[in-house]
Amino acid sequence: MTKHELAGQLAQAERISHTKAVSIIENVADLIICHFQNGGEKITIRGFATIKVRKRRAFTGKDPHGRPHRHEEKKSIIIRPSAEMLRRIN
């Protein structure tokens, strides 16, 4: 499902315009991103999922030619579905 398909379903369910639904989805995504950019570590949306930031440590790997390559520390996002979501989809 794309953002526009999701917006179409939201617009129909809430009887709002498609443009307004897209705006709501984009605003929610921006709020989540800003939370993590400002040092937030976790967001819990009950009945849906928990979203966490995990730091991945730096390491030295190898490139396709076998030469050492340094990978810097970075952050990754972990999304863990709620028990209710898992129950509903199974």
Tab-separated table of N, CA and C in Angstrom:
chain	number	residue	atom	x	y	z
A	1	MET	N	0.856	-1.175	0.000
A	1	MET	CA	0.000	0.000	0.000
A	1	MET	C	0.897	1.232	0.000
A	2	THR	N	0.561	2.166	-0.830
A	2	THR	CA	1.319	3.411	-0.908
A	2	THR	C	0.683	4.464	0.000
A	3	LYS	N	1.403	5.568	0.165
A	3	LYS	CA	0.884	6.670	0.976
A	3	LYS	C	-0.432	7.180	0.399
A	4	HIS	N	-0.524	7.266	-0.920
A	4	HIS	CA	-1.745	7.790	-1.536
A	4	HIS	C	-2.916	6.815	-1.415
A	5	GLU	N	-2.647	5.528	-1.454
A	5	GLU	CA	-3.715	4.542	-1.229
A	5	GLU	C	-4.196	4.621	0.219
A	6	LEU	N	-3.263	4.750	1.150
A	6	LEU	CA	-3.620	4.889	2.565
A	6	LEU	C	-4.426	6.167	2.777
A	7	ALA	N	-4.009	7.249	2.143
A	7	ALA	CA	-4.730	8.515	2.256
A	7	ALA	C	-6.142	8.391	1.689
A	8	GLY	N	-6.292	7.659	0.599
A	8	GLY	CA	-7.618	7.452	0.023
A	8	GLY	C	-8.545	6.729	0.984
A	9	GLN	N	-8.026	5.710	1.658
A	9	GLN	CA	-8.848	4.976	2.625
A	9	GLN	C	-9.159	5.840	3.850
A	10	LEU	N	-8.171	6.624	4.299
A	10	LEU	CA	-8.394	7.522	5.435
A	10	LEU	C	-9.435	8.588	5.076
A	11	ALA	N	-9.330	9.138	3.880
A	11	ALA	CA	-10.278	10.160	3.435
A	11	ALA	C	-11.694	9.603	3.386
A	12	GLN	N	-11.829	8.391	2.898
A	12	GLN	CA	-13.153	7.775	2.809
A	12	GLN	C	-13.703	7.464	4.200
A	13	ALA	N	-12.863	6.924	5.084
A	13	ALA	CA	-13.321	6.549	6.428
A	13	ALA	C	-13.700	7.767	7.268
A	14	GLU	N	-12.965	8.847	7.128
A	14	GLU	CA	-13.198	10.029	7.950
A	14	GLU	C	-13.982	11.120	7.231
A	15	ARG	N	-14.344	10.859	5.964
A	15	ARG	CA	-15.107	11.815	5.149
A	15	ARG	C	-14.399	13.169	5.069
A	16	ILE	N	-13.112	13.109	4.701
A	16	ILE	CA	-12.325	14.318	4.489
A	16	ILE	C	-11.754	14.249	3.079
A	17	SER	N	-11.156	15.321	2.636
A	17	SER	CA	-10.592	15.326	1.286
A	17	SER	C	-9.318	14.496	1.239
A	18	HIS	N	-9.005	14.019	0.052
A	18	HIS	CA	-7.792	13.223	-0.148
A	18	HIS	C	-6.560	14.061	0.178
A	19	THR	N	-6.568	15.330	-0.198
A	19	THR	CA	-5.449	16.232	0.076
A	19	THR	C	-5.233	16.383	1.582
A	20	LYS	N	-6.312	16.523	2.325
A	20	LYS	CA	-6.222	16.655	3.782
A	20	LYS	C	-5.676	15.361	4.392
A	21	ALA	N	-6.098	14.226	3.894
A	21	ALA	CA	-5.620	12.935	4.403
A	21	ALA	C	-4.127	12.768	4.148
A	22	VAL	N	-3.653	13.149	2.963
A	22	VAL	CA	-2.220	13.087	2.652
A	22	VAL	C	-1.455	13.992	3.606
A	23	SER	N	-1.988	15.181	3.855
A	23	SER	CA	-1.346	16.122	4.765
A	23	SER	C	-1.235	15.551	6.179
A	24	ILE	N	-2.273	14.895	6.654
A	24	ILE	CA	-2.256	14.284	7.985
A	24	ILE	C	-1.185	13.209	8.061
A	25	ILE	N	-1.120	12.346	7.062
A	25	ILE	CA	-0.128	11.267	7.050
A	25	ILE	C	1.286	11.837	7.022
A	26	GLU	N	1.523	12.840	6.199
A	26	GLU	CA	2.845	13.455	6.121
A	26	GLU	C	3.213	14.144	7.429
A	27	ASN	N	2.250	14.792	8.085
A	27	ASN	CA	2.520	15.448	9.365
A	27	ASN	C	2.870	14.432	10.447
A	28	VAL	N	2.166	13.319	10.500
A	28	VAL	CA	2.478	12.280	11.484
A	28	VAL	C	3.880	11.732	11.239
A	29	ALA	N	4.221	11.464	9.992
A	29	ALA	CA	5.562	10.968	9.662
A	29	ALA	C	6.625	11.989	10.058
A	30	ASP	N	6.385	13.263	9.784
A	30	ASP	CA	7.337	14.313	10.151
A	30	ASP	C	7.513	14.410	11.667
A	31	LEU	N	6.426	14.281	12.419
A	31	LEU	CA	6.515	14.328	13.874
A	31	LEU	C	7.353	13.177	14.420
A	32	ILE	N	7.173	11.990	13.864
A	32	ILE	CA	7.951	10.824	14.294
A	32	ILE	C	9.431	11.039	13.987
A	33	ILE	N	9.732	11.499	12.777
A	33	ILE	CA	11.126	11.739	12.382
A	33	ILE	C	11.753	12.810	13.267
A	34	CYS	N	11.047	13.902	13.511
A	34	CYS	CA	11.574	14.979	14.356
A	34	CYS	C	11.835	14.497	15.782
A	35	HIS	N	10.974	13.649	16.298
A	35	HIS	CA	11.162	13.088	17.643
A	35	HIS	C	12.503	12.369	17.729
A	36	PHE	N	12.807	11.551	16.731
A	36	PHE	CA	14.059	10.807	16.740
A	36	PHE	C	15.259	11.710	16.438
A	37	GLN	N	15.099	12.719	15.598
A	37	GLN	CA	16.185	13.659	15.318
A	37	GLN	C	16.568	14.455	16.562
A	38	ASN	N	15.603	14.700	17.430
A	38	ASN	CA	15.847	15.488	18.642
A	38	ASN	C	16.267	14.617	19.826
A	39	GLY	N	16.681	13.383	19.565
A	39	GLY	CA	17.206	12.531	20.621
A	39	GLY	C	16.213	11.584	21.248
A	40	GLY	N	14.975	11.570	20.780
A	40	GLY	CA	13.999	10.626	21.316
A	40	GLY	C	14.406	9.196	20.997
A	41	GLU	N	14.093	8.275	21.893
A	41	GLU	CA	14.515	6.899	21.705
A	41	GLU	C	13.371	5.937	21.398
A	42	LYS	N	12.134	6.292	21.763
A	42	LYS	CA	11.054	5.319	21.647
A	42	LYS	C	9.718	6.033	21.462
A	43	ILE	N	8.866	5.451	20.617
A	43	ILE	CA	7.488	5.901	20.452
A	43	ILE	C	6.608	4.656	20.556
A	44	THR	N	5.598	4.711	21.410
A	44	THR	CA	4.671	3.606	21.551
A	44	THR	C	3.287	4.071	21.128
A	45	ILE	N	2.713	3.391	20.147
A	45	ILE	CA	1.347	3.657	19.712
A	45	ILE	C	0.555	2.406	20.092
A	46	ARG	N	-0.175	2.492	21.182
A	46	ARG	CA	-0.884	1.318	21.710
A	46	ARG	C	-1.811	0.722	20.662
A	47	GLY	N	-1.772	-0.593	20.569
A	47	GLY	CA	-2.593	-1.296	19.598
A	47	GLY	C	-1.985	-1.333	18.202
A	48	PHE	N	-0.833	-0.694	18.023
A	48	PHE	CA	-0.203	-0.668	16.709
A	48	PHE	C	1.230	-1.182	16.770
A	49	ALA	N	2.147	-0.389	17.340
A	49	ALA	CA	3.551	-0.805	17.362
A	49	ALA	C	4.365	0.084	18.286
A	50	THR	N	5.576	-0.383	18.581
A	50	THR	CA	6.582	0.408	19.272
A	50	THR	C	7.713	0.640	18.280
A	51	ILE	N	8.147	1.886	18.184
A	51	ILE	CA	9.216	2.259	17.264
A	51	ILE	C	10.399	2.725	18.105
A	52	LYS	N	11.560	2.109	17.894
A	52	LYS	CA	12.752	2.449	18.666
A	52	LYS	C	13.911	2.771	17.737
A	53	VAL	N	14.863	3.548	18.271
A	53	VAL	CA	16.116	3.808	17.566
A	53	VAL	C	17.171	2.925	18.225
A	54	ARG	N	17.930	2.240	17.398
A	54	ARG	CA	19.032	1.416	17.898
A	54	ARG	C	20.323	1.924	17.276
A	55	LYS	N	21.340	2.100	18.098
A	55	LYS	CA	22.639	2.501	17.589
A	55	LYS	C	23.399	1.256	17.148
A	56	ARG	N	23.942	1.310	15.953
A	56	ARG	CA	24.776	0.224	15.439
A	56	ARG	C	26.217	0.671	15.567
A	57	ARG	N	27.026	-0.155	16.203
A	57	ARG	CA	28.412	0.231	16.449
A	57	ARG	C	29.224	0.208	15.159
A	58	ALA	N	30.321	0.943	15.181
A	58	ALA	CA	31.223	0.981	14.032
A	58	ALA	C	31.968	-0.351	13.939
A	59	PHE	N	32.314	-0.748	12.718
A	59	PHE	CA	33.082	-1.979	12.535
A	59	PHE	C	33.866	-1.897	11.234
A	60	THR	N	34.850	-2.769	11.133
A	60	THR	CA	35.646	-2.854	9.917
A	60	THR	C	35.245	-4.121	9.185
A	61	GLY	N	34.787	-3.966	7.948
A	61	GLY	CA	34.411	-5.090	7.103
A	61	GLY	C	35.343	-5.149	5.909
A	62	LYS	N	34.916	-5.853	4.894
A	62	LYS	CA	35.721	-5.950	3.676
A	62	LYS	C	34.868	-5.577	2.471
A	63	ASP	N	35.497	-4.912	1.511
A	63	ASP	CA	34.800	-4.586	0.276
A	63	ASP	C	34.850	-5.812	-0.653
A	64	PRO	N	34.190	-5.778	-1.804
A	64	PRO	CA	34.163	-6.943	-2.698
A	64	PRO	C	35.548	-7.426	-3.157
A	65	HIS	N	36.556	-6.570	-3.065
A	65	HIS	CA	37.900	-6.970	-3.476
A	65	HIS	C	38.728	-7.487	-2.313
A	66	GLY	N	38.138	-7.580	-1.127
A	66	GLY	CA	38.835	-8.099	0.038
A	66	GLY	C	39.606	-7.070	0.829
A	67	ARG	N	39.540	-5.817	0.430
A	67	ARG	CA	40.233	-4.759	1.159
A	67	ARG	C	39.399	-4.321	2.364
A	68	PRO	N	40.045	-3.972	3.471
A	68	PRO	CA	39.291	-3.517	4.654
A	68	PRO	C	38.514	-2.241	4.357
A	69	HIS	N	37.340	-2.154	4.921
A	69	HIS	CA	36.478	-0.985	4.738
A	69	HIS	C	35.859	-0.643	6.085
A	70	ARG	N	35.972	0.598	6.510
A	70	ARG	CA	35.461	1.049	7.804
A	70	ARG	C	34.007	1.488	7.663
A	71	HIS	N	33.126	0.897	8.476
A	71	HIS	CA	31.718	1.291	8.544
A	71	HIS	C	31.534	2.110	9.810
A	72	GLU	N	31.048	3.314	9.681
A	72	GLU	CA	30.872	4.207	10.819
A	72	GLU	C	29.656	3.800	11.648
A	73	GLU	N	29.622	4.295	12.875
A	73	GLU	CA	28.469	4.078	13.738
A	73	GLU	C	27.260	4.767	13.115
A	74	LYS	N	26.100	4.130	13.206
A	74	LYS	CA	24.887	4.755	12.688
A	74	LYS	C	23.677	4.267	13.467
A	75	LYS	N	22.559	4.928	13.236
A	75	LYS	CA	21.317	4.572	13.912
A	75	LYS	C	20.413	3.825	12.943
A	76	SER	N	19.623	2.897	13.484
A	76	SER	CA	18.628	2.214	12.668
A	76	SER	C	17.309	2.197	13.436
A	77	ILE	N	16.228	2.005	12.730
A	77	ILE	CA	14.892	2.010	13.312
A	77	ILE	C	14.404	0.568	13.458
A	78	ILE	N	13.860	0.261	14.620
A	78	ILE	CA	13.280	-1.043	14.893
A	78	ILE	C	11.787	-0.832	15.146
A	79	ILE	N	10.941	-1.556	14.421
A	79	ILE	CA	9.490	-1.461	14.622
A	79	ILE	C	9.002	-2.811	15.112
A	80	ARG	N	8.422	-2.811	16.317
A	80	ARG	CA	7.918	-4.042	16.916
A	80	ARG	C	6.396	-3.938	17.001
A	81	PRO	N	5.684	-4.812	16.288
A	81	PRO	CA	4.219	-4.739	16.311
A	81	PRO	C	3.659	-5.103	17.687
A	82	SER	N	2.515	-4.517	18.026
A	82	SER	CA	1.870	-4.811	19.306
A	82	SER	C	1.230	-6.192	19.263
A	83	ALA	N	0.935	-6.723	20.432
A	83	ALA	CA	0.277	-8.028	20.536
A	83	ALA	C	-1.095	-7.982	19.864
A	84	GLU	N	-1.794	-6.859	20.014
A	84	GLU	CA	-3.113	-6.716	19.391
A	84	GLU	C	-3.010	-6.767	17.865
A	85	MET	N	-2.024	-6.088	17.302
A	85	MET	CA	-1.846	-6.112	15.851
A	85	MET	C	-1.541	-7.533	15.378
A	86	LEU	N	-0.639	-8.208	16.069
A	86	LEU	CA	-0.306	-9.576	15.671
A	86	LEU	C	-1.516	-10.495	15.761
A	87	ARG	N	-2.316	-10.307	16.814
A	87	ARG	CA	-3.536	-11.126	16.971
A	87	ARG	C	-4.512	-10.874	15.829
A	88	ARG	N	-4.659	-9.608	15.433
A	88	ARG	CA	-5.628	-9.268	14.390
A	88	ARG	C	-5.212	-9.731	13.008
A	89	ILE	N	-3.916	-9.776	12.727
A	89	ILE	CA	-3.490	-10.187	11.381
A	89	ILE	C	-3.326	-11.694	11.267
A	90	ASN	N	-3.267	-12.383	12.398
A	90	ASN	CA	-3.153	-13.849	12.346
A	90	ASN	C	-4.475	-14.428	12.579
